[in-house]
């Protein structure tokens, strides 16, 4: 009897872990593609050109799924929260990250964004009543040292300092969005939550339509193709698999697993772009990750 009961739970956990792995690989590749496309597409243009195909792909996913399971759209407060996290994550985070990678290499940007697990743990304590233990604040202090080291490396000019601030802004938007999504997923299916959020983010970036049109005319076709692939891969598929994993795995486990994203991004960047962060920035990034590890440890 016990084997029969536990088997579905084990299968679900395995599926969620696989979904998390897919997301990590896709999101790591996104840092590299964004950096490659930066000389050709403005931050807002790239965001819109990424979100348009993502919204189309997700609409197809939802229609296929609805034929089998029906379609239950969020209403009331869940709808408001879904739209809110969609604008913050799909639009705000994407534009901030695109802009940051005009000034920072892919590895440094990935390391900055991935201080988010500490902010997530702090937010979970403040809003979800999780334990705000001493290790969290020790980890925050360690991560701050790492951010300062990255700042020393990138702070040689106004543009690089701006990239640092934009990377931290992306981390903050990521944190707020993930915590809000956790609430949304209590009542909304992962696929629908991702679809509605993506459409909301896409609509929020329509103001860049004119700029996107101009960039397409002057950019190589490969840049536009890269933006479309970003929409279908890291956005449509990556956010869907992340939402599925988020609905079946603890937030802390997901946040800890995402620490590998900067490492994967740096390897991909070195291979594809021949680009690595400065040694001091790598040191600062590793210190940031150490702070995250310390903050997530349990006695």
PDB file of C-alpha atoms in Angstrom:
ATOM      1  CA  UNK A   1       0.000   0.000   0.000  1.00  0.00           C
ATOM      2  CA  UNK A   2       2.749   2.483   0.926  1.00  0.00           C
ATOM      3  CA  UNK A   3       4.566   1.859  -2.346  1.00  0.00           C
ATOM      4  CA  UNK A   4       1.416   2.653  -4.310  1.00  0.00           C
ATOM      5  CA  UNK A   5       0.905   5.948  -2.442  1.00  0.00           C
ATOM      6  CA  UNK A   6       4.510   7.127  -2.632  1.00  0.00           C
ATOM      7  CA  UNK A   7       5.132   6.298  -6.283  1.00  0.00           C
ATOM      8  CA  UNK A   8       3.135   9.245  -7.735  1.00  0.00           C
ATOM      9  CA  UNK A   9       4.841  11.641  -5.316  1.00  0.00           C
ATOM     10  CA  UNK A  10       8.262  10.318  -6.323  1.00  0.00           C
ATOM     11  CA  UNK A  11       7.392  10.629 -10.010  1.00  0.00           C
ATOM     12  CA  UNK A  12       6.165  14.188  -9.510  1.00  0.00           C
ATOM     13  CA  UNK A  13       9.347  15.171  -7.667  1.00  0.00           C
ATOM     14  CA  UNK A  14      11.463  13.640 -10.421  1.00  0.00           C
ATOM     15  CA  UNK A  15       9.496  15.542 -13.066  1.00  0.00           C
ATOM     16  CA  UNK A  16       9.828  18.772 -11.101  1.00  0.00           C
ATOM     17  CA  UNK A  17      13.579  18.269 -10.745  1.00  0.00           C
ATOM     18  CA  UNK A  18      13.882  17.636 -14.489  1.00  0.00           C
ATOM     19  CA  UNK A  19      11.853  20.793 -15.169  1.00  0.00           C
ATOM     20  CA  UNK A  20      14.157  22.758 -12.870  1.00  0.00           C
ATOM     21  CA  UNK A  21      17.217  21.442 -14.744  1.00  0.00           C
ATOM     22  CA  UNK A  22      15.761  22.457 -18.110  1.00  0.00           C
ATOM     23  CA  UNK A  23      15.108  25.953 -16.782  1.00  0.00           C
ATOM     24  CA  UNK A  24      18.636  26.322 -15.423  1.00  0.00           C
ATOM     25  CA  UNK A  25      20.187  25.404 -18.777  1.00  0.00           C
ATOM     26  CA  UNK A  26      17.848  27.656 -20.763  1.00  0.00           C
ATOM     27  CA  UNK A  27      18.228  30.640 -18.445  1.00  0.00           C
ATOM     28  CA  UNK A  28      22.022  30.297 -18.392  1.00  0.00           C
ATOM     29  CA  UNK A  29      22.058  30.357 -22.198  1.00  0.00           C
ATOM     30  CA  UNK A  30      19.845  33.475 -22.146  1.00  0.00           C
ATOM     31  CA  UNK A  31      22.597  35.542 -20.480  1.00  0.00           C
ATOM     32  CA  UNK A  32      24.955  34.636 -23.319  1.00  0.00           C
ATOM     33  CA  UNK A  33      22.467  35.300 -26.132  1.00  0.00           C
ATOM     34  CA  UNK A  34      21.458  38.653 -24.616  1.00  0.00           C
ATOM     35  CA  UNK A  35      25.109  39.699 -24.408  1.00  0.00           C
ATOM     36  CA  UNK A  36      25.657  38.674 -28.042  1.00  0.00           C
ATOM     37  CA  UNK A  37      22.605  40.608 -29.243  1.00  0.00           C
ATOM     38  CA  UNK A  38      23.396  43.741 -27.195  1.00  0.00           C
ATOM     39  CA  UNK A  39      25.307  45.579 -29.981  1.00  0.00           C
ATOM     40  CA  UNK A  40      22.369  45.201 -32.366  1.00  0.00           C
ATOM     41  CA  UNK A  41      19.175  45.504 -30.301  1.00  0.00           C
ATOM     42  CA  UNK A  42      18.277  48.091 -27.674  1.00  0.00           C
ATOM     43  CA  UNK A  43      17.103  46.736 -24.266  1.00  0.00           C
ATOM     44  CA  UNK A  44      13.440  47.501 -24.914  1.00  0.00           C
ATOM     45  CA  UNK A  45      13.558  46.206 -28.475  1.00  0.00           C
ATOM     46  CA  UNK A  46      15.076  42.894 -27.412  1.00  0.00           C
ATOM     47  CA  UNK A  47      12.490  42.548 -24.635  1.00  0.00           C
ATOM     48  CA  UNK A  48       9.574  43.031 -27.041  1.00  0.00           C
ATOM     49  CA  UNK A  49      11.058  40.813 -29.754  1.00  0.00           C
ATOM     50  CA  UNK A  50      11.569  38.138 -27.097  1.00  0.00           C
ATOM     51  CA  UNK A  51       8.140  38.399 -25.496  1.00  0.00           C
ATOM     52  CA  UNK A  52       6.080  38.441 -28.711  1.00  0.00           C
ATOM     53  CA  UNK A  53       7.063  34.920 -29.845  1.00  0.00           C
ATOM     54  CA  UNK A  54       6.969  33.767 -26.226  1.00  0.00           C
ATOM     55  CA  UNK A  55       3.358  34.924 -25.873  1.00  0.00           C
ATOM     56  CA  UNK A  56       2.440  33.202 -29.144  1.00  0.00           C
ATOM     57  CA  UNK A  57       4.146  29.953 -28.119  1.00  0.00           C
ATOM     58  CA  UNK A  58       2.512  29.992 -24.693  1.00  0.00           C
ATOM     59  CA  UNK A  59      -0.894  30.655 -26.258  1.00  0.00           C
ATOM     60  CA  UNK A  60      -0.422  27.541 -28.379  1.00  0.00           C
ATOM     61  CA  UNK A  61       0.606  25.552 -25.291  1.00  0.00           C
ATOM     62  CA  UNK A  62      -2.486  26.752 -23.400  1.00  0.00           C
ATOM     63  CA  UNK A  63      -4.873  25.976 -26.280  1.00  0.00           C
ATOM     64  CA  UNK A  64      -3.495  22.458 -26.620  1.00  0.00           C
ATOM     65  CA  UNK A  65      -3.732  21.892 -22.880  1.00  0.00           C
ATOM     66  CA  UNK A  66      -7.228  23.384 -22.644  1.00  0.00           C
ATOM     67  CA  UNK A  67      -8.587  20.886 -25.167  1.00  0.00           C
ATOM     68  CA  UNK A  68      -7.737  18.142 -22.693  1.00  0.00           C
ATOM     69  CA  UNK A  69      -8.194  19.751 -19.283  1.00  0.00           C
ATOM     70  CA  UNK A  70     -10.265  22.856 -19.982  1.00  0.00           C
ATOM     71  CA  UNK A  71      -9.146  26.407 -19.300  1.00  0.00           C
ATOM     72  CA  UNK A  72      -9.532  28.090 -15.911  1.00  0.00           C
ATOM     73  CA  UNK A  73      -8.469  31.727 -16.009  1.00  0.00           C
ATOM     74  CA  UNK A  74      -7.594  33.565 -12.803  1.00  0.00           C
ATOM     75  CA  UNK A  75     -10.005  36.217 -11.565  1.00  0.00           C
ATOM     76  CA  UNK A  76     -10.023  38.818  -8.842  1.00  0.00           C
ATOM     77  CA  UNK A  77      -6.938  39.066  -6.647  1.00  0.00           C
ATOM     78  CA  UNK A  78      -5.086  36.127  -8.308  1.00  0.00           C
ATOM     79  CA  UNK A  79      -5.506  37.827 -11.683  1.00  0.00           C
ATOM     80  CA  UNK A  80      -4.179  41.137 -10.349  1.00  0.00           C
ATOM     81  CA  UNK A  81      -1.179  39.392  -8.788  1.00  0.00           C
ATOM     82  CA  UNK A  82      -0.511  37.421 -11.975  1.00  0.00           C
ATOM     83  CA  UNK A  83      -0.557  40.575 -14.087  1.00  0.00           C
ATOM     84  CA  UNK A  84       1.628  42.329 -11.511  1.00  0.00           C
ATOM     85  CA  UNK A  85       4.324  39.684 -11.422  1.00  0.00           C
ATOM     86  CA  UNK A  86       4.123  39.376 -15.208  1.00  0.00           C
ATOM     87  CA  UNK A  87       4.895  43.060 -15.708  1.00  0.00           C
ATOM     88  CA  UNK A  88       7.636  43.014 -13.070  1.00  0.00           C
ATOM     89  CA  UNK A  89       9.292  39.794 -14.272  1.00  0.00           C
ATOM     90  CA  UNK A  90       8.669  39.448 -17.987  1.00  0.00           C
ATOM     91  CA  UNK A  91       8.877  43.170 -18.750  1.00  0.00           C
ATOM     92  CA  UNK A  92      10.797  44.937 -15.969  1.00  0.00           C
ATOM     93  CA  UNK A  93      13.360  42.233 -15.228  1.00  0.00           C
ATOM     94  CA  UNK A  94      13.939  41.532 -18.924  1.00  0.00           C
ATOM     95  CA  UNK A  95      14.543  45.177 -19.842  1.00  0.00           C
ATOM     96  CA  UNK A  96      16.809  45.713 -16.814  1.00  0.00           C
ATOM     97  CA  UNK A  97      18.872  42.624 -17.615  1.00  0.00           C
ATOM     98  CA  UNK A  98      19.115  43.494 -21.315  1.00  0.00           C
ATOM     99  CA  UNK A  99      20.313  46.966 -20.394  1.00  0.00           C
ATOM    100  CA  UNK A 100      22.786  45.643 -17.815  1.00  0.00           C
ATOM    101  CA  UNK A 101      24.364  43.380 -20.424  1.00  0.00           C
ATOM    102  CA  UNK A 102      25.121  46.377 -22.596  1.00  0.00           C
ATOM    103  CA  UNK A 103      27.709  47.188 -19.906  1.00  0.00           C
ATOM    104  CA  UNK A 104      28.532  43.864 -18.213  1.00  0.00           C
ATOM    105  CA  UNK A 105      29.627  40.508 -19.579  1.00  0.00           C
ATOM    106  CA  UNK A 106      27.208  37.580 -19.319  1.00  0.00           C
ATOM    107  CA  UNK A 107      28.983  35.935 -16.371  1.00  0.00           C
ATOM    108  CA  UNK A 108      29.076  39.076 -14.213  1.00  0.00           C
ATOM    109  CA  UNK A 109      25.414  39.808 -14.951  1.00  0.00           C
ATOM    110  CA  UNK A 110      24.468  36.247 -14.012  1.00  0.00           C
ATOM    111  CA  UNK A 111      26.394  36.475 -10.727  1.00  0.00           C
ATOM    112  CA  UNK A 112      24.690  39.735  -9.794  1.00  0.00           C
ATOM    113  CA  UNK A 113      21.205  38.439 -10.569  1.00  0.00           C
ATOM    114  CA  UNK A 114      21.847  35.343  -8.504  1.00  0.00           C
ATOM    115  CA  UNK A 115      22.100  37.184  -5.220  1.00  0.00           C
ATOM    116  CA  UNK A 116      18.309  36.958  -5.492  1.00  0.00           C
ATOM    117  CA  UNK A 117      18.088  33.787  -3.322  1.00  0.00           C
ATOM    118  CA  UNK A 118      19.162  35.834  -0.311  1.00  0.00           C
ATOM    119  CA  UNK A 119      16.549  38.467  -1.066  1.00  0.00           C
ATOM    120  CA  UNK A 120      13.993  35.694  -1.620  1.00  0.00           C
ATOM    121  CA  UNK A 121      14.783  34.168   1.784  1.00  0.00           C
ATOM    122  CA  UNK A 122      14.427  37.599   3.395  1.00  0.00           C
ATOM    123  CA  UNK A 123      11.126  38.206   1.618  1.00  0.00           C
ATOM    124  CA  UNK A 124       9.855  34.748   2.562  1.00  0.00           C
ATOM    125  CA  UNK A 125      10.584  35.563   6.184  1.00  0.00           C
ATOM    126  CA  UNK A 126       8.893  38.955   6.059  1.00  0.00           C
ATOM    127  CA  UNK A 127       5.822  37.956   4.051  1.00  0.00           C
ATOM    128  CA  UNK A 128       5.422  34.177   4.475  1.00  0.00           C
ATOM    129  CA  UNK A 129       6.520  33.859   8.097  1.00  0.00           C
ATOM    130  CA  UNK A 130       9.569  31.713   7.361  1.00  0.00           C
ATOM    131  CA  UNK A 131      12.456  31.719   9.849  1.00  0.00           C
ATOM    132  CA  UNK A 132      14.704  34.795   9.622  1.00  0.00           C
ATOM    133  CA  UNK A 133      17.689  32.986  11.128  1.00  0.00           C
ATOM    134  CA  UNK A 134      21.104  34.456  11.853  1.00  0.00           C
ATOM    135  CA  UNK A 135      22.705  32.615   8.922  1.00  0.00           C
ATOM    136  CA  UNK A 136      20.552  34.656   6.551  1.00  0.00           C
ATOM    137  CA  UNK A 137      22.033  37.936   7.770  1.00  0.00           C
ATOM    138  CA  UNK A 138      25.565  36.522   7.823  1.00  0.00           C
ATOM    139  CA  UNK A 139      25.053  35.396   4.235  1.00  0.00           C
ATOM    140  CA  UNK A 140      23.743  38.839   3.294  1.00  0.00           C
ATOM    141  CA  UNK A 141      26.889  40.412   4.730  1.00  0.00           C
ATOM    142  CA  UNK A 142      29.133  38.023   2.795  1.00  0.00           C
ATOM    143  CA  UNK A 143      27.213  38.650  -0.429  1.00  0.00           C
ATOM    144  CA  UNK A 144      27.521  42.410   0.096  1.00  0.00           C
ATOM    145  CA  UNK A 145      31.307  42.039   0.171  1.00  0.00           C
ATOM    146  CA  UNK A 146      31.095  40.195  -3.142  1.00  0.00           C
ATOM    147  CA  UNK A 147      28.944  42.940  -4.686  1.00  0.00           C
ATOM    148  CA  UNK A 148      31.467  45.556  -3.531  1.00  0.00           C
ATOM    149  CA  UNK A 149      34.291  43.613  -5.210  1.00  0.00           C
ATOM    150  CA  UNK A 150      32.315  43.425  -8.449  1.00  0.00           C
ATOM    151  CA  UNK A 151      31.616  47.136  -8.089  1.00  0.00           C
ATOM    152  CA  UNK A 152      35.316  47.901  -7.694  1.00  0.00           C
ATOM    153  CA  UNK A 153      35.994  45.994 -10.919  1.00  0.00           C
ATOM    154  CA  UNK A 154      33.190  47.524 -12.955  1.00  0.00           C
ATOM    155  CA  UNK A 155      33.232  50.968 -11.366  1.00  0.00           C
ATOM    156  CA  UNK A 156      36.023  52.351 -13.535  1.00  0.00           C
ATOM    157  CA  UNK A 157      33.515  54.308 -15.618  1.00  0.00           C
ATOM    158  CA  UNK A 158      29.940  55.583 -15.544  1.00  0.00           C
ATOM    159  CA  UNK A 159      28.660  52.956 -17.960  1.00  0.00           C
ATOM    160  CA  UNK A 160      29.998  50.014 -15.983  1.00  0.00           C
ATOM    161  CA  UNK A 161      28.632  51.407 -12.726  1.00  0.00           C
ATOM    162  CA  UNK A 162      25.258  51.720 -14.422  1.00  0.00           C
ATOM    163  CA  UNK A 163      25.511  48.070 -15.427  1.00  0.00           C
ATOM    164  CA  UNK A 164      26.133  47.097 -11.809  1.00  0.00           C
ATOM    165  CA  UNK A 165      23.058  49.013 -10.636  1.00  0.00           C
ATOM    166  CA  UNK A 166      20.923  47.524 -13.402  1.00  0.00           C
ATOM    167  CA  UNK A 167      22.090  44.027 -12.484  1.00  0.00           C
ATOM    168  CA  UNK A 168      21.061  44.619  -8.869  1.00  0.00           C
ATOM    169  CA  UNK A 169      17.719  46.035 -10.040  1.00  0.00           C
ATOM    170  CA  UNK A 170      17.165  42.871 -12.101  1.00  0.00           C
ATOM    171  CA  UNK A 171      17.878  40.780  -8.986  1.00  0.00           C
ATOM    172  CA  UNK A 172      15.338  42.811  -6.990  1.00  0.00           C
ATOM    173  CA  UNK A 173      12.648  42.466  -9.669  1.00  0.00           C
ATOM    174  CA  UNK A 174      13.384  38.733  -9.899  1.00  0.00           C
ATOM    175  CA  UNK A 175      12.884  38.431  -6.144  1.00  0.00           C
ATOM    176  CA  UNK A 176       9.599  40.324  -6.009  1.00  0.00           C
ATOM    177  CA  UNK A 177       8.288  38.405  -9.011  1.00  0.00           C
ATOM    178  CA  UNK A 178       9.194  34.969  -7.688  1.00  0.00           C
ATOM    179  CA  UNK A 179       7.621  35.629  -4.284  1.00  0.00           C
ATOM    180  CA  UNK A 180       4.456  36.921  -5.942  1.00  0.00           C
ATOM    181  CA  UNK A 181       4.387  33.943  -8.276  1.00  0.00           C
ATOM    182  CA  UNK A 182       4.555  31.609  -5.282  1.00  0.00           C
ATOM    183  CA  UNK A 183       1.297  33.137  -4.036  1.00  0.00           C
ATOM    184  CA  UNK A 184      -0.287  32.994  -7.503  1.00  0.00           C
ATOM    185  CA  UNK A 185       0.501  29.293  -7.904  1.00  0.00           C
ATOM    186  CA  UNK A 186      -1.640  28.447  -4.894  1.00  0.00           C
ATOM    187  CA  UNK A 187      -4.744  28.937  -7.025  1.00  0.00           C
ATOM    188  CA  UNK A 188      -3.550  29.227 -10.647  1.00  0.00           C
ATOM    189  CA  UNK A 189      -2.006  26.439 -12.740  1.00  0.00           C
ATOM    190  CA  UNK A 190       1.689  26.913 -13.665  1.00  0.00           C
ATOM    191  CA  UNK A 191       1.029  27.105 -17.404  1.00  0.00           C
ATOM    192  CA  UNK A 192      -1.830  29.613 -17.127  1.00  0.00           C
ATOM    193  CA  UNK A 193       0.135  31.738 -14.653  1.00  0.00           C
ATOM    194  CA  UNK A 194       3.093  31.828 -17.039  1.00  0.00           C
ATOM    195  CA  UNK A 195       0.892  32.588 -20.042  1.00  0.00           C
ATOM    196  CA  UNK A 196      -1.041  35.437 -18.413  1.00  0.00           C
ATOM    197  CA  UNK A 197       2.157  36.872 -16.928  1.00  0.00           C
ATOM    198  CA  UNK A 198       3.958  36.741 -20.270  1.00  0.00           C
ATOM    199  CA  UNK A 199       1.090  38.400 -22.132  1.00  0.00           C
ATOM    200  CA  UNK A 200       0.970  41.141 -19.490  1.00  0.00           C
ATOM    201  CA  UNK A 201       4.719  41.683 -19.834  1.00  0.00           C
ATOM    202  CA  UNK A 202       4.494  41.706 -23.631  1.00  0.00           C
ATOM    203  CA  UNK A 203       1.745  44.333 -23.572  1.00  0.00           C
ATOM    204  CA  UNK A 204       3.867  46.434 -21.201  1.00  0.00           C
ATOM    205  CA  UNK A 205       6.749  46.408 -23.716  1.00  0.00           C
ATOM    206  CA  UNK A 206       4.638  47.433 -26.729  1.00  0.00           C
ATOM    207  CA  UNK A 207       5.844  50.989 -26.164  1.00  0.00           C
ATOM    208  CA  UNK A 208       9.163  49.850 -27.663  1.00  0.00           C
ATOM    209  CA  UNK A 209       7.513  48.744 -30.924  1.00  0.00           C
ATOM    210  CA  UNK A 210       8.817  51.695 -32.947  1.00  0.00           C
ATOM    211  CA  UNK A 211      12.345  51.252 -31.690  1.00  0.00           C
ATOM    212  CA  UNK A 212      12.160  47.496 -32.307  1.00  0.00           C
ATOM    213  CA  UNK A 213      11.077  48.066 -35.909  1.00  0.00           C
ATOM    214  CA  UNK A 214      13.997  50.423 -36.482  1.00  0.00           C
ATOM    215  CA  UNK A 215      16.465  48.001 -34.888  1.00  0.00           C
ATOM    216  CA  UNK A 216      15.219  45.109 -37.043  1.00  0.00           C
ATOM    217  CA  UNK A 217      15.868  47.150 -40.187  1.00  0.00           C
ATOM    218  CA  UNK A 218      19.463  47.873 -39.197  1.00  0.00           C
ATOM    219  CA  UNK A 219      20.420  44.712 -37.273  1.00  0.00           C
ATOM    220  CA  UNK A 220      21.573  41.458 -38.901  1.00  0.00           C
ATOM    221  CA  UNK A 221      18.833  38.878 -39.337  1.00  0.00           C
ATOM    222  CA  UNK A 222      20.641  36.603 -36.879  1.00  0.00           C
ATOM    223  CA  UNK A 223      19.941  39.096 -34.066  1.00  0.00           C
ATOM    224  CA  UNK A 224      16.201  38.930 -34.704  1.00  0.00           C
ATOM    225  CA  UNK A 225      16.368  35.134 -34.868  1.00  0.00           C
ATOM    226  CA  UNK A 226      18.246  35.140 -31.555  1.00  0.00           C
ATOM    227  CA  UNK A 227      15.492  37.240 -29.972  1.00  0.00           C
ATOM    228  CA  UNK A 228      12.827  34.829 -31.248  1.00  0.00           C
ATOM    229  CA  UNK A 229      14.763  31.857 -29.873  1.00  0.00           C
ATOM    230  CA  UNK A 230      15.012  33.651 -26.525  1.00  0.00           C
ATOM    231  CA  UNK A 231      11.245  33.952 -26.553  1.00  0.00           C
ATOM    232  CA  UNK A 232      10.520  30.325 -27.373  1.00  0.00           C
ATOM    233  CA  UNK A 233      13.326  28.743 -25.313  1.00  0.00           C
ATOM    234  CA  UNK A 234      14.252  30.578 -22.079  1.00  0.00           C
ATOM    235  CA  UNK A 235      10.914  32.431 -21.890  1.00  0.00           C
ATOM    236  CA  UNK A 236       8.063  30.190 -23.071  1.00  0.00           C
ATOM    237  CA  UNK A 237       9.625  26.851 -22.182  1.00  0.00           C
ATOM    238  CA  UNK A 238      11.946  28.031 -19.397  1.00  0.00           C
ATOM    239  CA  UNK A 239       9.340  29.973 -17.439  1.00  0.00           C
ATOM    240  CA  UNK A 240       6.795  27.175 -17.856  1.00  0.00           C
ATOM    241  CA  UNK A 241       9.162  24.528 -16.524  1.00  0.00           C
ATOM    242  CA  UNK A 242      10.174  26.869 -13.699  1.00  0.00           C
ATOM    243  CA  UNK A 243       6.540  27.467 -12.716  1.00  0.00           C
ATOM    244  CA  UNK A 244       5.945  23.704 -12.732  1.00  0.00           C
ATOM    245  CA  UNK A 245       8.989  23.141 -10.527  1.00  0.00           C
ATOM    246  CA  UNK A 246       7.927  26.050  -8.305  1.00  0.00           C
ATOM    247  CA  UNK A 247       4.544  24.429  -7.718  1.00  0.00           C
ATOM    248  CA  UNK A 248       6.076  21.096  -6.636  1.00  0.00           C
ATOM    249  CA  UNK A 249       9.404  21.950  -4.983  1.00  0.00           C
ATOM    250  CA  UNK A 250      10.261  24.209  -2.003  1.00  0.00           C
ATOM    251  CA  UNK A 251      11.265  27.758  -2.920  1.00  0.00           C
ATOM    252  CA  UNK A 252      14.518  27.378  -0.993  1.00  0.00           C
ATOM    253  CA  UNK A 253      15.513  24.309  -2.985  1.00  0.00           C
ATOM    254  CA  UNK A 254      14.860  26.116  -6.259  1.00  0.00           C
ATOM    255  CA  UNK A 255      16.766  29.188  -5.121  1.00  0.00           C
ATOM    256  CA  UNK A 256      19.753  27.077  -4.101  1.00  0.00           C
ATOM    257  CA  UNK A 257      19.732  25.089  -7.354  1.00  0.00           C
ATOM    258  CA  UNK A 258      19.740  28.311  -9.370  1.00  0.00           C
ATOM    259  CA  UNK A 259      23.240  29.039  -8.007  1.00  0.00           C
ATOM    260  CA  UNK A 260      24.669  26.932 -10.808  1.00  0.00           C
ATOM    261  CA  UNK A 261      23.295  29.321 -13.446  1.00  0.00           C
ATOM    262  CA  UNK A 262      26.250  31.790 -13.269  1.00  0.00           C
ATOM    263  CA  UNK A 263      28.748  28.938 -13.594  1.00  0.00           C
ATOM    264  CA  UNK A 264      26.966  27.502 -16.628  1.00  0.00           C
ATOM    265  CA  UNK A 265      26.602  31.002 -18.114  1.00  0.00           C
ATOM    266  CA  UNK A 266      30.334  31.701 -17.722  1.00  0.00           C
ATOM    267  CA  UNK A 267      31.249  28.405 -19.402  1.00  0.00           C
ATOM    268  CA  UNK A 268      28.852  29.094 -22.280  1.00  0.00           C
ATOM    269  CA  UNK A 269      30.120  32.665 -22.586  1.00  0.00           C
ATOM    270  CA  UNK A 270      33.739  31.547 -22.693  1.00  0.00           C
ATOM    271  CA  UNK A 271      32.975  28.996 -25.412  1.00  0.00           C
ATOM    272  CA  UNK A 272      30.549  31.055 -27.533  1.00  0.00           C
ATOM    273  CA  UNK A 273      31.841  34.608 -27.032  1.00  0.00           C
ATOM    274  CA  UNK A 274      35.400  34.088 -25.792  1.00  0.00           C
ATOM    275  CA  UNK A 275      34.470  36.341 -22.874  1.00  0.00           C
ATOM    276  CA  UNK A 276      35.055  35.889 -19.153  1.00  0.00           C
ATOM    277  CA  UNK A 277      34.547  38.330 -16.266  1.00  0.00           C
ATOM    278  CA  UNK A 278      37.689  39.977 -14.807  1.00  0.00           C
ATOM    279  CA  UNK A 279      39.395  37.903 -12.114  1.00  0.00           C
ATOM    280  CA  UNK A 280      38.293  40.272  -9.345  1.00  0.00           C
ATOM    281  CA  UNK A 281      34.692  40.123 -10.581  1.00  0.00           C
ATOM    282  CA  UNK A 282      34.804  36.321 -10.575  1.00  0.00           C
ATOM    283  CA  UNK A 283      36.133  36.443  -7.012  1.00  0.00           C
ATOM    284  CA  UNK A 284      33.347  38.820  -6.028  1.00  0.00           C
ATOM    285  CA  UNK A 285      30.771  36.615  -7.722  1.00  0.00           C
ATOM    286  CA  UNK A 286      32.026  33.522  -5.926  1.00  0.00           C
ATOM    287  CA  UNK A 287      31.829  35.407  -2.626  1.00  0.00           C
ATOM    288  CA  UNK A 288      28.236  36.348  -3.495  1.00  0.00           C
ATOM    289  CA  UNK A 289      27.423  32.702  -4.120  1.00  0.00           C
ATOM    290  CA  UNK A 290      29.136  31.738  -0.857  1.00  0.00           C
ATOM    291  CA  UNK A 291      26.895  34.223   0.922  1.00  0.00           C
ATOM    292  CA  UNK A 292      23.852  32.608  -0.678  1.00  0.00           C
ATOM    293  CA  UNK A 293      25.037  29.139   0.393  1.00  0.00           C
ATOM    294  CA  UNK A 294      25.574  30.329   3.968  1.00  0.00           C
ATOM    295  CA  UNK A 295      22.160  31.977   4.046  1.00  0.00           C
ATOM    296  CA  UNK A 296      20.436  28.778   2.895  1.00  0.00           C
ATOM    297  CA  UNK A 297      22.169  26.411   5.317  1.00  0.00           C
ATOM    298  CA  UNK A 298      20.193  24.762   8.065  1.00  0.00           C
ATOM    299  CA  UNK A 299      21.515  23.746  11.442  1.00  0.00           C
TER     300      UNK A 299
END
